[in-house]
Amino acid sequence: MALIDTSGRRHRDLRVSLTDRCSLRCRYCMPAEGLAWIPGDHLLTTEEMLRLIGIATRLGISTVRLTGGEPLLRPDVEDVIAGIVSLPEAPEVSLTTNGIRLPELADTLASAGLRRVNISLDTLDADTFRQLTLRDRFHDVLAGILAAQNAGLAPVKINTVLLRGVNDHEAPALLAWALEHRLNLRFIEQMPLDPQHDWDRGIMVTREEILHSLQAAGFDLQPRRDRGSSPAEEFEVNGGPETVGIVGSVTAPFCQSCDRVRLTADGAWRNCLFARSECDLRTPLRAGAGDAELAALMSAEVRAKLPGHGVADPDFQQPARPMSAIGG
Ligand SMILES: C[S@@+](CC[C@H](N)C(=O)[O-])C[C@H]1O[C@@H](n2cnc3c(N)ncnc32)[C@H](O)[C@@H]1O
Ligand code: SF4
């Protein structure tokens, strides 16, 4: 049995959300007052999570990315990492984080088996950071980036979301800064996954606009051909070898080569970030289901994956869960 859908896509990459909670309040992701958090008794224990990840690796998953919410708020995150890398299939483990706890944790996570990290940073200005995230943690994120590099996590990628009139003018400065610090920058188009339902295609900063802004600032950008299943289109900067990535999820979707599935912190198995249905694995798991039964549920959900996310369709509706409760 493998994780193959009716469009023939084979799934190899699993995103696991470790928690839906967060230490920041990025305005495109979480309201100031937070959200109705997943109840504690619904959260998978580390043992339950590792069992499901183990089943998924036997179905062909070879890379696991830990995310959230803020995954470093999970107290036993290093045990999760160590447990995954010691599975017989030894999947590669990476992490997407806001970086705030990396100064204290980067070495421990690297020792546990973490290989790579994506750190989110949308601005180089401390005031803009506070306005965007409602927290005064800009310098903690910078320290987290340095800690990740010093711990030997490589590459360190930076995820940036641009908001019109807030930080969209910073694209060239962010790229210059990333090149100077040997960081791999990726801009992500804002997606309709916010709990406030404020997303509007008309005000989203598009892939085209980002490219134009970088080129107008004097960067020579040449597309790379070997994209594979990566969500980011990579461009060589000024002749390379450095690159900048753009994840044009909305205006240039990459659904045809998608190889990702998701497991939420409360044990829902999802075939797409935008899916409006999901498979509850926690209930059968806790009712004593065997590995074969859980594997069959995973495979069936993947088979039901739609060919595309449908954001451009006039009748598109956001999933019930926001990004932070799915795992971005
Ligand atoms: C949901 S966060 C979870 C991990 C961690 N808290 C972080 O910020 O890196 C993962 C990524 O999703 C991005 N993100 C959140 N909401 C988004 C949205 N509506 N559209 C596009 N990207 C979004 C964040 O900027 C971040 O880079
Ligand atoms: S983008 Fe990440 S850091 Fe920002 S509020 Fe969402 S989960 Fe938290």
Coordinates of C-alpha atoms and ligand atoms in Angstrom, one line a residue:
M1 CA 0.0 0.0 0.0
A2 CA 1.3 3.5 -0.8
L3 CA -0.1 7.0 -0.6
I4 CA -1.1 7.6 -4.2
D5 CA -4.1 9.6 -5.3
T6 CA -6.3 9.3 -8.4
S7 CA -4.1 11.8 -10.3
G8 CA -1.2 9.5 -9.8
R9 CA 0.6 11.7 -7.3
R10 CA 2.8 9.7 -4.8
H11 CA 3.0 11.3 -1.4
R12 CA 6.4 11.4 0.3
D13 CA 6.3 14.5 2.5
L14 CA 4.4 14.7 5.8
R15 CA 3.8 18.0 7.7
V16 CA 3.0 17.3 11.4
S17 CA 1.5 20.0 13.6
L18 CA 2.8 19.8 17.1
T19 CA 0.4 22.3 18.6
D20 CA -2.0 25.0 17.4
R21 CA -0.8 27.5 20.0
C22 CA 1.6 30.3 19.3
S23 CA 3.8 32.9 21.0
L24 CA 3.1 35.4 18.2
R25 CA 0.0 36.9 16.7
C26 CA 0.9 37.4 13.0
R27 CA -2.0 39.4 11.8
Y28 CA -2.6 37.2 8.7
C29 CA -2.6 34.1 10.9
M30 CA -4.0 34.6 14.3
P31 CA -6.2 37.3 16.0
A32 CA -4.9 39.2 19.0
E33 CA -7.0 37.2 21.5
G34 CA -5.8 33.9 20.1
L35 CA -8.2 31.1 19.1
A36 CA -10.3 28.4 20.6
W37 CA -7.4 26.1 21.3
I38 CA -7.6 22.3 20.7
P39 CA -8.5 20.8 24.1
G40 CA -5.5 19.2 25.9
D41 CA -7.1 15.7 25.9
H42 CA -7.5 15.8 22.1
L43 CA -3.8 16.4 21.5
L44 CA -1.9 13.4 20.4
T45 CA 0.6 12.1 22.9
T46 CA 4.2 11.8 21.6
E47 CA 3.8 8.0 21.6
E48 CA 0.5 8.3 19.5
M49 CA 2.1 10.8 17.1
L50 CA 5.2 8.6 16.6
R51 CA 3.0 5.5 15.9
L52 CA 1.1 7.4 13.2
I53 CA 4.3 8.8 11.7
G54 CA 5.8 5.3 11.7
I55 CA 2.8 3.9 9.8
A56 CA 3.1 6.8 7.3
T57 CA 6.8 6.1 6.7
R58 CA 5.9 2.5 5.9
L59 CA 3.5 4.0 3.3
G60 CA 6.3 5.9 1.6
I61 CA 6.7 9.1 3.6
S62 CA 10.5 10.0 3.6
T63 CA 10.5 13.5 4.9
V64 CA 8.7 15.0 7.9
R65 CA 8.4 18.7 8.7
L66 CA 7.3 19.7 12.2
T67 CA 5.2 22.8 12.3
G68 CA 2.2 24.4 14.1
G69 CA 1.1 26.8 15.6
E70 CA 4.6 27.2 17.0
P71 CA 6.1 23.8 17.2
L72 CA 8.8 24.8 19.7
L73 CA 6.1 25.4 22.3
R74 CA 5.7 21.6 22.6
P75 CA 7.8 20.8 25.7
D76 CA 9.1 17.5 24.4
V77 CA 9.9 18.6 20.8
E78 CA 13.4 17.0 21.0
D79 CA 11.8 13.6 21.9
V80 CA 9.5 13.9 18.9
I81 CA 12.5 14.5 16.6
A82 CA 14.6 11.7 18.1
G83 CA 11.7 9.4 17.9
I84 CA 11.1 10.1 14.2
V85 CA 14.8 9.8 13.1
S86 CA 15.1 6.5 14.9
L87 CA 12.2 4.9 13.0
P88 CA 13.4 2.1 10.8
E89 CA 12.8 4.2 7.6
A90 CA 14.8 7.1 9.2
P91 CA 12.9 9.9 7.6
E92 CA 14.6 13.3 7.3
V93 CA 13.2 15.8 9.8
S94 CA 12.9 19.6 9.3
L95 CA 11.1 22.3 11.2
T96 CA 9.2 25.5 10.5
T97 CA 9.3 27.9 13.4
N98 CA 9.0 31.6 14.4
G99 CA 12.5 31.1 15.8
I100 CA 11.9 32.6 19.2
R101 CA 13.0 29.5 21.2
L102 CA 15.9 28.6 19.0
P103 CA 18.5 30.4 21.0
E104 CA 17.9 28.0 23.9
L105 CA 16.9 24.9 21.8
A106 CA 18.9 24.9 18.5
D107 CA 21.8 22.7 19.8
T108 CA 19.5 20.2 21.5
L109 CA 17.3 19.9 18.4
A110 CA 20.3 19.4 16.1
S111 CA 21.7 16.7 18.5
A112 CA 18.2 15.0 18.5
G113 CA 18.5 14.7 14.7
L114 CA 17.0 17.8 13.2
R115 CA 18.6 18.6 9.9
R116 CA 17.0 21.8 8.5
V117 CA 15.0 24.7 9.6
N118 CA 12.7 27.3 8.1
I119 CA 12.3 30.5 10.2
S120 CA 9.6 33.0 9.6
L121 CA 10.5 36.7 9.4
D122 CA 8.5 39.3 7.5
T123 CA 10.4 42.5 8.2
L124 CA 13.8 43.9 9.2
D125 CA 12.2 46.7 11.2
A126 CA 11.6 46.1 14.9
D127 CA 8.5 48.4 15.0
T128 CA 7.0 46.8 11.9
F129 CA 7.6 43.4 13.6
R130 CA 5.7 44.5 16.7
Q131 CA 2.8 45.8 14.5
L132 CA 2.7 42.6 12.5
T133 CA 3.0 40.1 15.3
L134 CA 1.7 42.1 18.3
R135 CA 4.8 41.0 20.2
D136 CA 8.2 42.7 20.8
R137 CA 10.3 39.7 19.8
F138 CA 12.2 40.9 16.7
H139 CA 15.6 40.5 18.3
D140 CA 14.8 37.1 19.6
V141 CA 14.0 35.9 16.1
L142 CA 17.4 37.3 14.9
A143 CA 19.1 35.5 17.7
G144 CA 17.2 32.4 16.8
I145 CA 18.5 32.6 13.2
L146 CA 22.1 32.9 14.4
A147 CA 21.6 30.0 16.8
A148 CA 20.3 27.8 14.0
Q149 CA 23.3 28.6 11.9
N150 CA 25.7 28.0 14.8
A151 CA 24.1 24.7 15.5
G152 CA 24.9 23.5 12.0
L153 CA 21.3 23.4 10.8
A154 CA 21.5 23.8 7.0
P155 CA 20.2 25.3 5.0
V156 CA 18.5 27.9 7.1
K157 CA 15.5 29.2 5.1
I158 CA 13.6 32.4 5.8
N159 CA 9.8 32.4 5.1
T160 CA 8.4 35.8 4.4
V161 CA 4.8 36.9 3.8
L162 CA 4.3 40.4 2.4
L163 CA 1.3 42.5 3.2
R164 CA 0.4 45.5 1.1
G165 CA 1.2 48.8 2.7
V166 CA 2.8 47.1 5.7
N167 CA 6.0 45.4 4.6
D168 CA 5.8 44.9 0.8
H169 CA 8.4 47.7 0.2
E170 CA 10.9 45.6 2.1
A171 CA 11.3 42.8 -0.4
P172 CA 14.7 44.0 -1.9
A173 CA 16.1 44.8 1.5
L174 CA 15.1 41.4 2.8
L175 CA 16.8 39.7 -0.1
A176 CA 20.0 41.8 0.3
W177 CA 20.0 40.9 4.0
A178 CA 19.5 37.2 3.3
L179 CA 22.3 37.1 0.8
E180 CA 24.6 38.9 3.2
H181 CA 23.8 36.4 6.0
R182 CA 23.8 33.2 3.8
L183 CA 20.1 32.6 4.3
N184 CA 17.8 31.2 1.8
L185 CA 14.8 33.6 1.5
R186 CA 11.4 32.5 0.2
F187 CA 8.4 34.8 -0.2
I188 CA 5.0 33.1 0.3
E189 CA 1.8 34.5 -1.2
Q190 CA -0.8 35.1 1.5
M191 CA -3.4 32.4 1.4
P192 CA -7.0 32.3 2.4
L193 CA -6.5 30.4 5.6
D194 CA -6.8 33.1 8.2
P195 CA -9.4 32.7 11.0
Q196 CA -10.6 36.3 10.5
H197 CA -11.5 35.6 6.8
D198 CA -9.9 38.9 5.9
W199 CA -8.0 37.5 2.9
D200 CA -8.7 39.3 -0.3
R201 CA -7.2 38.3 -3.7
G202 CA -7.3 42.0 -4.7
I203 CA -5.0 43.1 -1.9
M204 CA -2.7 40.0 -1.8
V205 CA 0.9 40.8 -2.9
T206 CA 1.4 38.5 -5.9
R207 CA 4.3 36.5 -7.2
E208 CA 4.5 38.9 -10.2
E209 CA 4.7 41.9 -7.9
I210 CA 7.4 40.4 -5.8
L211 CA 9.5 39.6 -8.9
H212 CA 9.0 43.0 -10.3
S213 CA 9.9 44.7 -7.0
L214 CA 13.2 42.7 -6.8
Q215 CA 14.1 43.3 -10.4
A216 CA 13.3 47.0 -10.2
A217 CA 15.8 47.1 -7.3
G218 CA 18.5 45.8 -9.6
F219 CA 18.5 42.0 -8.8
D220 CA 19.0 39.8 -11.9
L221 CA 16.7 36.7 -11.4
Q222 CA 16.9 33.6 -13.6
P223 CA 14.4 30.8 -13.0
R224 CA 15.9 27.4 -12.1
R225 CA 14.5 24.4 -13.9
D226 CA 14.8 21.6 -11.4
R227 CA 11.9 22.5 -9.1
G228 CA 10.8 18.9 -8.4
S229 CA 8.0 18.8 -5.8
S230 CA 9.1 22.0 -4.1
P231 CA 6.4 24.5 -3.4
A232 CA 8.9 27.3 -4.1
E233 CA 10.0 28.4 -7.5
E234 CA 13.7 29.1 -7.2
F235 CA 15.5 32.0 -9.0
E236 CA 19.2 32.4 -9.2
V237 CA 20.2 35.8 -8.0
N238 CA 22.8 37.8 -9.9
G239 CA 24.2 34.7 -11.7
G240 CA 24.0 32.5 -8.6
P241 CA 24.7 30.3 -6.8
E242 CA 22.5 32.1 -4.3
T243 CA 18.8 31.8 -4.9
V244 CA 15.5 33.4 -3.8
G245 CA 12.3 31.4 -3.7
I246 CA 8.7 32.4 -4.3
V247 CA 5.8 30.2 -3.2
G248 CA 3.0 31.4 -5.5
S249 CA 0.4 29.1 -4.0
V250 CA -2.5 31.3 -5.2
T251 CA -1.4 32.8 -8.5
A252 CA 0.9 30.0 -9.6
P253 CA -0.3 26.8 -7.9
F254 CA 1.9 23.8 -7.8
C255 CA -0.9 21.2 -7.1
Q256 CA 0.1 19.0 -10.0
S257 CA 3.4 18.1 -8.3
C258 CA 2.2 18.2 -4.7
D259 CA 3.5 15.3 -2.6
R260 CA 2.4 16.5 0.8
V261 CA 0.0 15.2 3.5
R262 CA -0.7 16.5 6.9
L263 CA -1.3 15.3 10.5
T264 CA -2.8 17.8 12.9
A265 CA -1.9 18.0 16.6
D266 CA -5.3 16.4 17.4
G267 CA -4.8 13.5 15.0
A268 CA -6.6 14.6 11.8
W269 CA -5.1 13.3 8.6
R270 CA -5.4 15.9 5.8
N271 CA -4.7 15.5 2.1
C272 CA -4.4 19.2 1.4
L273 CA -3.9 22.5 3.2
F274 CA -7.2 23.7 1.7
A275 CA -9.2 20.4 2.1
R276 CA -12.7 20.9 3.6
S277 CA -12.7 17.3 4.8
E278 CA -10.2 15.3 6.9
C279 CA -9.9 11.9 8.4
D280 CA -10.0 11.6 12.2
L281 CA -7.3 9.1 13.2
R282 CA -7.3 9.8 16.9
T283 CA -10.6 8.1 17.6
P284 CA -9.8 4.8 15.9
L285 CA -6.2 5.0 17.3
R286 CA -7.6 5.3 20.9
A287 CA -10.2 2.7 20.3
G288 CA -7.5 0.1 19.6
A289 CA -7.2 0.1 15.8
G290 CA -4.3 -1.9 14.4
D291 CA -1.6 -0.5 12.1
A292 CA -3.3 -2.0 9.0
E293 CA -6.6 -0.3 9.7
L294 CA -4.9 3.1 10.3
A295 CA -2.8 2.7 7.1
A296 CA -6.0 2.0 5.2
L297 CA -7.6 5.2 6.5
M298 CA -4.5 7.2 5.5
S299 CA -4.5 5.7 2.0
A300 CA -8.2 6.3 1.4
E301 CA -7.9 9.9 2.4
V302 CA -5.0 10.5 0.1
R303 CA -6.9 8.7 -2.8
A304 CA -9.7 11.2 -2.3
K305 CA -7.4 14.2 -2.8
L306 CA -8.8 16.7 -5.3
P307 CA -6.5 17.6 -8.3
G308 CA -6.2 21.2 -7.2
H309 CA -7.0 23.5 -4.3
G310 CA -9.6 25.5 -6.1
V311 CA -8.8 28.9 -4.6
A312 CA -9.4 30.5 -8.0
D313 CA -12.9 29.0 -8.2
P314 CA -15.8 31.5 -7.7
D315 CA -17.4 29.1 -5.1
F316 CA -14.1 28.5 -3.2
Q317 CA -14.6 28.2 0.6
Q318 CA -11.9 28.2 3.2
P319 CA -11.5 25.1 5.3
A320 CA -13.0 25.2 8.8
R321 CA -9.5 25.0 10.4
P322 CA -7.2 28.0 10.1
M323 CA -3.6 27.6 9.0
S324 CA -2.3 27.5 12.6
A325 CA -4.5 24.5 13.5
I326 CA -3.7 22.7 10.3
G327 CA 0.1 23.2 10.3
G328 CA 1.6 25.4 7.6
Ligands
LIG1 C1 1.5 28.7 10.2 S1 3.2 29.0 10.5 C2 3.6 27.7 11.6 C3 5.1 27.6 12.0 C4 5.6 28.8 12.8 N1 4.8 29.3 13.8 C5 6.1 29.8 11.8 O1 5.6 30.9 11.8 O2 7.1 29.6 11.1 C6 4.1 28.4 9.0 C7 4.2 29.4 7.9 O3 3.0 29.8 7.4 C8 3.0 31.1 7.1 N2 1.6 31.6 7.1 C9 0.7 31.7 8.1 N3 -0.5 32.1 7.7 C10 -0.4 32.3 6.3 C11 -1.3 32.6 5.3 N4 -2.5 33.0 5.5 N5 -0.8 32.7 4.0 C12 0.5 32.3 3.7 N6 1.4 32.0 4.7 C13 0.9 31.9 5.9 C14 3.8 31.8 8.2 O4 4.3 33.0 7.8 C15 4.9 30.7 8.3 O5 6.0 31.0 7.5
SF4_2 S1 2.6 32.5 11.4 FE1 3.5 31.1 12.8 S2 4.4 32.6 14.3 FE2 2.9 33.7 13.2 S3 1.0 33.5 14.4 FE3 1.0 31.9 12.8 S4 1.7 30.2 13.8 FE4 2.4 32.0 15.1

